[in-house]
Amino acid sequence: MTREIDSSWVDLEAADGSRFSGFLARPSAPGSYPGILVLMEAFGVNRHIRNVTERIAGEGYLALAPDLYHRSAPRWEGNYEDFSQALVHLRQMTVEHLSADAQGGYRWLSASGAGQSVGAVGFCFGGRVAFLSSTVAPLRAACSFYGGGIAPELLDRAKDVAAPLLLFWGGRDQHIPPEQTRATSDALRAAGKSFIEVTFSEAGHGFFCEERGSYDPEAARMSWPLLLEFFGHHLR
């Protein structure tokens, strides 16, 4: 049952002490709810990410989308047709900054009623951050939608993954070749980690986003209940 929700921007503090904001959506009814970090694409906490955050809240979660570009362009929203602008900000991202932001978001959710029942879901760039988050915060579960850059950049961290992972890939993704998805699963398997891997053979990169030309309604529709089941199992 979808719940009524409230949404607003809230103030956060990263683990390195920097201040930033996040888009919060939560059920309107009083109560304690599990928390989920919603980690943005390369295009910022835009309308699509805010919509996903609100959809997750409607399922009974505290959903928080941190502004990961706050150090270079606070609350910036990009154009899906112009990746060059997003690239300017992406190139300024560091593992250390992203780790500090993920830890800050985790602490905010934990202190706001979620306790230890906190997960993360990320899309594209955010899929990579979801993987990273599972190595630097005590998440209960993490999901990555077409996480570019997990392989090869983060594979040495597979041993540090502390949460079960759900990995969604597009079989026709032109940005993440099959050898990278295989390398990711191979590294997790070698490290003895718990993970689920789902590949939609006909879907491309960004298949979950209805505002992108690569949107795949069937893959998006099928991945949603899998995501909810995954979080329901691990966070409730």
PDB file of C-alpha atoms in Angstrom:
ATOM      1  CA  MET A   1       0.000   0.000   0.000  1.00  0.00           C
ATOM      2  CA  THR A   2       1.450   3.358  -1.027  1.00  0.00           C
ATOM      3  CA  ARG A   3       1.518   5.838   1.845  1.00  0.00           C
ATOM      4  CA  GLU A   4       1.039   9.586   1.895  1.00  0.00           C
ATOM      5  CA  ILE A   5       4.398  11.295   2.150  1.00  0.00           C
ATOM      6  CA  ASP A   6       6.061  14.560   3.071  1.00  0.00           C
ATOM      7  CA  SER A   7       9.209  15.825   1.379  1.00  0.00           C
ATOM      8  CA  SER A   8      11.697  18.623   1.995  1.00  0.00           C
ATOM      9  CA  TRP A   9      15.382  19.492   1.868  1.00  0.00           C
ATOM     10  CA  VAL A  10      17.323  18.835   5.059  1.00  0.00           C
ATOM     11  CA  ASP A  11      20.780  19.808   6.301  1.00  0.00           C
ATOM     12  CA  LEU A  12      23.452  17.121   6.584  1.00  0.00           C
ATOM     13  CA  GLU A  13      26.991  16.864   7.855  1.00  0.00           C
ATOM     14  CA  ALA A  14      29.548  14.685   6.094  1.00  0.00           C
ATOM     15  CA  ALA A  15      31.984  12.583   8.073  1.00  0.00           C
ATOM     16  CA  ASP A  16      34.731  15.088   7.178  1.00  0.00           C
ATOM     17  CA  GLY A  17      32.738  17.935   8.730  1.00  0.00           C
ATOM     18  CA  SER A  18      31.517  19.599   5.533  1.00  0.00           C
ATOM     19  CA  ARG A  19      27.889  20.704   5.446  1.00  0.00           C
ATOM     20  CA  PHE A  20      25.507  19.873   2.626  1.00  0.00           C
ATOM     21  CA  SER A  21      21.864  19.165   1.906  1.00  0.00           C
ATOM     22  CA  GLY A  22      19.745  16.219   0.949  1.00  0.00           C
ATOM     23  CA  PHE A  23      16.253  15.703  -0.403  1.00  0.00           C
ATOM     24  CA  LEU A  24      14.206  13.803   2.179  1.00  0.00           C
ATOM     25  CA  ALA A  25      10.916  12.012   1.615  1.00  0.00           C
ATOM     26  CA  ARG A  26       9.149  10.168   4.407  1.00  0.00           C
ATOM     27  CA  PRO A  27       5.715   8.749   5.213  1.00  0.00           C
ATOM     28  CA  SER A  28       3.397  11.376   6.674  1.00  0.00           C
ATOM     29  CA  ALA A  29       2.195   9.078   9.429  1.00  0.00           C
ATOM     30  CA  PRO A  30       4.249   9.238  12.632  1.00  0.00           C
ATOM     31  CA  GLY A  31       6.452   6.257  13.340  1.00  0.00           C
ATOM     32  CA  SER A  32       9.868   4.724  12.932  1.00  0.00           C
ATOM     33  CA  TYR A  33      10.828   3.624   9.443  1.00  0.00           C
ATOM     34  CA  PRO A  34      13.883   1.961   7.901  1.00  0.00           C
ATOM     35  CA  GLY A  35      16.122   4.322   5.958  1.00  0.00           C
ATOM     36  CA  ILE A  36      17.385   4.251   2.387  1.00  0.00           C
ATOM     37  CA  LEU A  37      20.022   6.476   0.822  1.00  0.00           C
ATOM     38  CA  VAL A  38      19.051   7.311  -2.758  1.00  0.00           C
ATOM     39  CA  LEU A  39      22.273   8.071  -4.610  1.00  0.00           C
ATOM     40  CA  MET A  40      21.993  10.339  -7.620  1.00  0.00           C
ATOM     41  CA  GLU A  41      23.017   9.884 -11.229  1.00  0.00           C
ATOM     42  CA  ALA A  42      25.680  12.134 -12.724  1.00  0.00           C
ATOM     43  CA  PHE A  43      22.926  14.707 -13.327  1.00  0.00           C
ATOM     44  CA  GLY A  44      22.337  15.647  -9.698  1.00  0.00           C
ATOM     45  CA  VAL A  45      19.367  15.362  -7.367  1.00  0.00           C
ATOM     46  CA  ASN A  46      17.061  16.147 -10.256  1.00  0.00           C
ATOM     47  CA  ARG A  47      13.377  15.539 -10.824  1.00  0.00           C
ATOM     48  CA  HIS A  48      13.916  11.857 -11.592  1.00  0.00           C
ATOM     49  CA  ILE A  49      15.919  11.230  -8.415  1.00  0.00           C
ATOM     50  CA  ARG A  50      13.427  13.182  -6.313  1.00  0.00           C
ATOM     51  CA  ASN A  51      10.624  11.132  -7.842  1.00  0.00           C
ATOM     52  CA  VAL A  52      12.395   7.860  -7.029  1.00  0.00           C
ATOM     53  CA  THR A  53      13.021   9.107  -3.493  1.00  0.00           C
ATOM     54  CA  GLU A  54       9.324   9.846  -3.046  1.00  0.00           C
ATOM     55  CA  ARG A  55       8.311   6.478  -4.499  1.00  0.00           C
ATOM     56  CA  ILE A  56      10.532   4.713  -2.002  1.00  0.00           C
ATOM     57  CA  ALA A  57       9.103   6.790   0.851  1.00  0.00           C
ATOM     58  CA  GLY A  58       5.630   5.791  -0.281  1.00  0.00           C
ATOM     59  CA  GLU A  59       6.613   2.192   0.391  1.00  0.00           C
ATOM     60  CA  GLY A  60       7.321   2.968   4.039  1.00  0.00           C
ATOM     61  CA  TYR A  61      10.904   4.208   4.201  1.00  0.00           C
ATOM     62  CA  LEU A  62      12.829   7.302   5.194  1.00  0.00           C
ATOM     63  CA  ALA A  63      14.393   8.073   1.822  1.00  0.00           C
ATOM     64  CA  LEU A  64      17.244  10.535   1.588  1.00  0.00           C
ATOM     65  CA  ALA A  65      18.983  11.718  -1.597  1.00  0.00           C
ATOM     66  CA  PRO A  66      22.247  13.489  -0.646  1.00  0.00           C
ATOM     67  CA  ASP A  67      23.552  16.252  -2.888  1.00  0.00           C
ATOM     68  CA  LEU A  68      26.891  14.683  -3.807  1.00  0.00           C
ATOM     69  CA  TYR A  69      27.975  17.694  -5.873  1.00  0.00           C
ATOM     70  CA  HIS A  70      27.791  20.086  -2.942  1.00  0.00           C
ATOM     71  CA  ARG A  71      31.501  20.825  -2.983  1.00  0.00           C
ATOM     72  CA  SER A  72      31.506  22.071  -6.579  1.00  0.00           C
ATOM     73  CA  ALA A  73      27.913  22.974  -7.496  1.00  0.00           C
ATOM     74  CA  PRO A  74      25.299  22.754  -4.717  1.00  0.00           C
ATOM     75  CA  ARG A  75      21.882  21.536  -5.911  1.00  0.00           C
ATOM     76  CA  TRP A  76      23.020  21.475  -9.523  1.00  0.00           C
ATOM     77  CA  GLU A  77      20.720  19.683 -11.972  1.00  0.00           C
ATOM     78  CA  GLY A  78      21.996  18.644 -15.365  1.00  0.00           C
ATOM     79  CA  ASN A  79      20.522  18.026 -18.777  1.00  0.00           C
ATOM     80  CA  TYR A  80      20.382  14.411 -19.941  1.00  0.00           C
ATOM     81  CA  GLU A  81      21.258  15.603 -23.430  1.00  0.00           C
ATOM     82  CA  ASP A  82      24.486  17.310 -22.317  1.00  0.00           C
ATOM     83  CA  PHE A  83      26.766  14.968 -20.418  1.00  0.00           C
ATOM     84  CA  SER A  84      29.728  17.331 -20.802  1.00  0.00           C
ATOM     85  CA  GLN A  85      28.422  19.579 -18.040  1.00  0.00           C
ATOM     86  CA  ALA A  86      27.966  16.653 -15.673  1.00  0.00           C
ATOM     87  CA  LEU A  87      31.492  15.517 -16.474  1.00  0.00           C
ATOM     88  CA  VAL A  88      32.863  18.787 -15.106  1.00  0.00           C
ATOM     89  CA  HIS A  89      31.492  17.884 -11.686  1.00  0.00           C
ATOM     90  CA  LEU A  90      32.144  14.164 -11.896  1.00  0.00           C
ATOM     91  CA  ARG A  91      35.844  14.801 -12.397  1.00  0.00           C
ATOM     92  CA  GLN A  92      35.962  16.603  -9.074  1.00  0.00           C
ATOM     93  CA  MET A  93      34.572  13.657  -7.129  1.00  0.00           C
ATOM     94  CA  THR A  94      36.963  11.701  -4.933  1.00  0.00           C
ATOM     95  CA  VAL A  95      36.516   8.417  -3.115  1.00  0.00           C
ATOM     96  CA  GLU A  96      37.280  10.212   0.137  1.00  0.00           C
ATOM     97  CA  HIS A  97      34.592  12.854  -0.379  1.00  0.00           C
ATOM     98  CA  LEU A  98      31.976  10.349  -1.494  1.00  0.00           C
ATOM     99  CA  SER A  99      32.769   8.107   1.454  1.00  0.00           C
ATOM    100  CA  ALA A 100      32.383  11.025   3.870  1.00  0.00           C
ATOM    101  CA  ASP A 101      29.045  12.015   2.305  1.00  0.00           C
ATOM    102  CA  ALA A 102      27.712   8.446   2.433  1.00  0.00           C
ATOM    103  CA  GLN A 103      28.707   8.152   6.067  1.00  0.00           C
ATOM    104  CA  GLY A 104      27.033  11.461   6.831  1.00  0.00           C
ATOM    105  CA  GLY A 105      23.814  10.370   5.130  1.00  0.00           C
ATOM    106  CA  TYR A 106      23.880   7.068   6.988  1.00  0.00           C
ATOM    107  CA  ARG A 107      24.322   8.805  10.330  1.00  0.00           C
ATOM    108  CA  TRP A 108      21.466  11.203   9.613  1.00  0.00           C
ATOM    109  CA  LEU A 109      19.068   8.381   8.775  1.00  0.00           C
ATOM    110  CA  SER A 110      20.203   6.288  11.716  1.00  0.00           C
ATOM    111  CA  ALA A 111      19.688   9.182  14.124  1.00  0.00           C
ATOM    112  CA  SER A 112      16.303  10.053  12.596  1.00  0.00           C
ATOM    113  CA  GLY A 113      14.599   6.822  13.534  1.00  0.00           C
ATOM    114  CA  ALA A 114      16.025   4.217  11.176  1.00  0.00           C
ATOM    115  CA  GLY A 115      18.556   2.945  13.691  1.00  0.00           C
ATOM    116  CA  GLN A 116      20.667   0.243  12.091  1.00  0.00           C
ATOM    117  CA  SER A 117      18.073  -0.523   9.398  1.00  0.00           C
ATOM    118  CA  VAL A 118      19.623   1.548   6.625  1.00  0.00           C
ATOM    119  CA  GLY A 119      20.224   0.611   3.001  1.00  0.00           C
ATOM    120  CA  ALA A 120      21.287   2.392  -0.165  1.00  0.00           C
ATOM    121  CA  VAL A 121      20.257   2.414  -3.802  1.00  0.00           C
ATOM    122  CA  GLY A 122      22.098   4.264  -6.554  1.00  0.00           C
ATOM    123  CA  PHE A 123      21.779   4.846 -10.268  1.00  0.00           C
ATOM    124  CA  CYS A 124      24.650   5.149 -12.774  1.00  0.00           C
ATOM    125  CA  PHE A 125      27.263   7.234 -10.914  1.00  0.00           C
ATOM    126  CA  GLY A 126      25.146   6.645  -7.815  1.00  0.00           C
ATOM    127  CA  GLY A 127      25.314   2.896  -8.417  1.00  0.00           C
ATOM    128  CA  ARG A 128      29.061   3.127  -7.968  1.00  0.00           C
ATOM    129  CA  VAL A 129      28.530   5.216  -4.817  1.00  0.00           C
ATOM    130  CA  ALA A 130      26.092   2.596  -3.469  1.00  0.00           C
ATOM    131  CA  PHE A 131      28.807  -0.045  -3.869  1.00  0.00           C
ATOM    132  CA  LEU A 132      31.338   2.249  -2.203  1.00  0.00           C
ATOM    133  CA  SER A 133      28.877   3.051   0.597  1.00  0.00           C
ATOM    134  CA  SER A 134      28.584  -0.617   1.440  1.00  0.00           C
ATOM    135  CA  THR A 135      32.330  -0.615   2.200  1.00  0.00           C
ATOM    136  CA  VAL A 136      32.415   2.474   4.437  1.00  0.00           C
ATOM    137  CA  ALA A 137      29.090   2.409   6.333  1.00  0.00           C
ATOM    138  CA  PRO A 138      27.323  -0.445   8.178  1.00  0.00           C
ATOM    139  CA  LEU A 139      24.496  -0.745   5.671  1.00  0.00           C
ATOM    140  CA  ARG A 140      22.078  -3.664   5.851  1.00  0.00           C
ATOM    141  CA  ALA A 141      21.638  -3.811   2.056  1.00  0.00           C
ATOM    142  CA  ALA A 142      22.753  -1.918  -1.053  1.00  0.00           C
ATOM    143  CA  CYS A 143      21.484  -1.883  -4.628  1.00  0.00           C
ATOM    144  CA  SER A 144      23.307  -0.624  -7.711  1.00  0.00           C
ATOM    145  CA  PHE A 145      21.521   0.145 -10.971  1.00  0.00           C
ATOM    146  CA  TYR A 146      24.068   0.058 -13.829  1.00  0.00           C
ATOM    147  CA  GLY A 147      26.873   1.278 -11.590  1.00  0.00           C
ATOM    148  CA  GLY A 148      29.545   2.606 -13.912  1.00  0.00           C
ATOM    149  CA  GLY A 149      33.065   2.566 -12.549  1.00  0.00           C
ATOM    150  CA  ILE A 150      32.669  -0.200  -9.985  1.00  0.00           C
ATOM    151  CA  ALA A 151      35.017  -2.117 -12.247  1.00  0.00           C
ATOM    152  CA  PRO A 152      37.862  -1.634 -12.277  1.00  0.00           C
ATOM    153  CA  GLU A 153      38.146   1.309  -9.874  1.00  0.00           C
ATOM    154  CA  LEU A 154      36.514  -0.190  -6.769  1.00  0.00           C
ATOM    155  CA  LEU A 155      37.127  -3.904  -7.132  1.00  0.00           C
ATOM    156  CA  ASP A 156      39.937  -3.859  -4.590  1.00  0.00           C
ATOM    157  CA  ARG A 157      37.253  -2.905  -2.066  1.00  0.00           C
ATOM    158  CA  ALA A 158      35.132  -6.002  -2.665  1.00  0.00           C
ATOM    159  CA  LYS A 159      36.636  -7.569   0.459  1.00  0.00           C
ATOM    160  CA  ASP A 160      35.230  -4.648   2.499  1.00  0.00           C
ATOM    161  CA  VAL A 161      31.618  -4.924   1.318  1.00  0.00           C
ATOM    162  CA  ALA A 162      29.574  -5.265   4.498  1.00  0.00           C
ATOM    163  CA  ALA A 163      26.069  -5.669   3.084  1.00  0.00           C
ATOM    164  CA  PRO A 164      24.250  -7.956   0.663  1.00  0.00           C
ATOM    165  CA  LEU A 165      24.198  -6.387  -2.814  1.00  0.00           C
ATOM    166  CA  LEU A 166      21.623  -6.320  -5.591  1.00  0.00           C
ATOM    167  CA  LEU A 167      23.176  -5.450  -8.950  1.00  0.00           C
ATOM    168  CA  PHE A 168      21.094  -4.485 -11.980  1.00  0.00           C
ATOM    169  CA  TRP A 169      22.736  -4.357 -15.413  1.00  0.00           C
ATOM    170  CA  GLY A 170      21.562  -3.635 -18.937  1.00  0.00           C
ATOM    171  CA  GLY A 171      22.657  -6.181 -21.511  1.00  0.00           C
ATOM    172  CA  ARG A 172      22.887  -3.453 -24.164  1.00  0.00           C
ATOM    173  CA  ASP A 173      24.661  -0.937 -21.934  1.00  0.00           C
ATOM    174  CA  GLN A 174      27.205   0.857 -24.121  1.00  0.00           C
ATOM    175  CA  HIS A 175      28.941   2.390 -21.091  1.00  0.00           C
ATOM    176  CA  ILE A 176      29.511  -0.732 -19.016  1.00  0.00           C
ATOM    177  CA  PRO A 177      30.861  -3.610 -21.144  1.00  0.00           C
ATOM    178  CA  PRO A 178      30.223  -7.250 -20.180  1.00  0.00           C
ATOM    179  CA  GLU A 179      33.803  -7.717 -19.033  1.00  0.00           C
ATOM    180  CA  GLN A 180      33.230  -5.099 -16.323  1.00  0.00           C
ATOM    181  CA  THR A 181      30.045  -6.694 -15.036  1.00  0.00           C
ATOM    182  CA  ARG A 182      31.795 -10.071 -14.966  1.00  0.00           C
ATOM    183  CA  ALA A 183      34.769  -8.579 -13.156  1.00  0.00           C
ATOM    184  CA  THR A 184      32.439  -7.154 -10.517  1.00  0.00           C
ATOM    185  CA  SER A 185      30.689 -10.452  -9.839  1.00  0.00           C
ATOM    186  CA  ASP A 186      33.989 -12.351  -9.950  1.00  0.00           C
ATOM    187  CA  ALA A 187      35.494 -10.031  -7.329  1.00  0.00           C
ATOM    188  CA  LEU A 188      32.480 -10.348  -5.045  1.00  0.00           C
ATOM    189  CA  ARG A 189      32.419 -14.111  -5.442  1.00  0.00           C
ATOM    190  CA  ALA A 190      36.135 -14.377  -4.713  1.00  0.00           C
ATOM    191  CA  ALA A 191      35.635 -12.279  -1.582  1.00  0.00           C
ATOM    192  CA  GLY A 192      32.788 -14.526  -0.416  1.00  0.00           C
ATOM    193  CA  LYS A 193      30.181 -11.766  -0.491  1.00  0.00           C
ATOM    194  CA  SER A 194      26.405 -12.140  -0.757  1.00  0.00           C
ATOM    195  CA  PHE A 195      25.000 -10.664  -3.936  1.00  0.00           C
ATOM    196  CA  ILE A 196      22.227 -10.970  -6.490  1.00  0.00           C
ATOM    197  CA  GLU A 197      22.890 -10.049 -10.103  1.00  0.00           C
ATOM    198  CA  VAL A 198      20.136  -9.308 -12.625  1.00  0.00           C
ATOM    199  CA  THR A 199      20.782  -8.495 -16.286  1.00  0.00           C
ATOM    200  CA  PHE A 200      18.015  -7.281 -18.579  1.00  0.00           C
ATOM    201  CA  SER A 201      19.376  -8.458 -21.911  1.00  0.00           C
ATOM    202  CA  GLU A 202      17.566  -5.872 -24.071  1.00  0.00           C
ATOM    203  CA  ALA A 203      18.026  -2.850 -21.783  1.00  0.00           C
ATOM    204  CA  GLY A 204      20.627  -0.129 -22.124  1.00  0.00           C
ATOM    205  CA  HIS A 205      22.277   2.251 -19.694  1.00  0.00           C
ATOM    206  CA  GLY A 206      19.811   4.326 -17.680  1.00  0.00           C
ATOM    207  CA  PHE A 207      16.918   1.950 -18.324  1.00  0.00           C
ATOM    208  CA  PHE A 208      15.140   2.888 -15.091  1.00  0.00           C
ATOM    209  CA  CYS A 209      14.903   6.617 -15.843  1.00  0.00           C
ATOM    210  CA  GLU A 210      11.725   7.615 -17.678  1.00  0.00           C
ATOM    211  CA  GLU A 211      13.338  10.916 -18.741  1.00  0.00           C
ATOM    212  CA  ARG A 212      16.142   9.312 -20.735  1.00  0.00           C
ATOM    213  CA  GLY A 213      15.982   8.051 -24.291  1.00  0.00           C
ATOM    214  CA  SER A 214      17.292   4.710 -23.034  1.00  0.00           C
ATOM    215  CA  TYR A 215      14.301   4.204 -20.743  1.00  0.00           C
ATOM    216  CA  ASP A 216      13.066   0.624 -20.912  1.00  0.00           C
ATOM    217  CA  PRO A 217       9.551   0.368 -19.423  1.00  0.00           C
ATOM    218  CA  GLU A 218       9.656  -3.418 -19.078  1.00  0.00           C
ATOM    219  CA  ALA A 219      13.031  -3.521 -17.329  1.00  0.00           C
ATOM    220  CA  ALA A 220      12.032  -0.601 -15.089  1.00  0.00           C
ATOM    221  CA  ARG A 221       8.735  -2.233 -14.191  1.00  0.00           C
ATOM    222  CA  MET A 222      10.320  -5.597 -13.409  1.00  0.00           C
ATOM    223  CA  SER A 223      13.213  -4.208 -11.367  1.00  0.00           C
ATOM    224  CA  TRP A 224      10.999  -2.233  -8.984  1.00  0.00           C
ATOM    225  CA  PRO A 225       9.347  -5.165  -7.139  1.00  0.00           C
ATOM    226  CA  LEU A 226      12.720  -6.925  -6.982  1.00  0.00           C
ATOM    227  CA  LEU A 227      14.177  -3.829  -5.334  1.00  0.00           C
ATOM    228  CA  LEU A 228      11.319  -3.623  -2.822  1.00  0.00           C
ATOM    229  CA  GLU A 229      11.547  -7.330  -1.999  1.00  0.00           C
ATOM    230  CA  PHE A 230      15.306  -7.036  -1.482  1.00  0.00           C
ATOM    231  CA  PHE A 231      14.992  -4.106   0.920  1.00  0.00           C
ATOM    232  CA  GLY A 232      11.947  -5.594   2.631  1.00  0.00           C
ATOM    233  CA  HIS A 233      13.906  -8.759   3.374  1.00  0.00           C
ATOM    234  CA  HIS A 234      17.007  -7.032   4.714  1.00  0.00           C
ATOM    235  CA  LEU A 235      15.678  -3.847   6.349  1.00  0.00           C
ATOM    236  CA  ARG A 236      12.443  -4.916   8.029  1.00  0.00           C
TER     237      ARG A 236
END
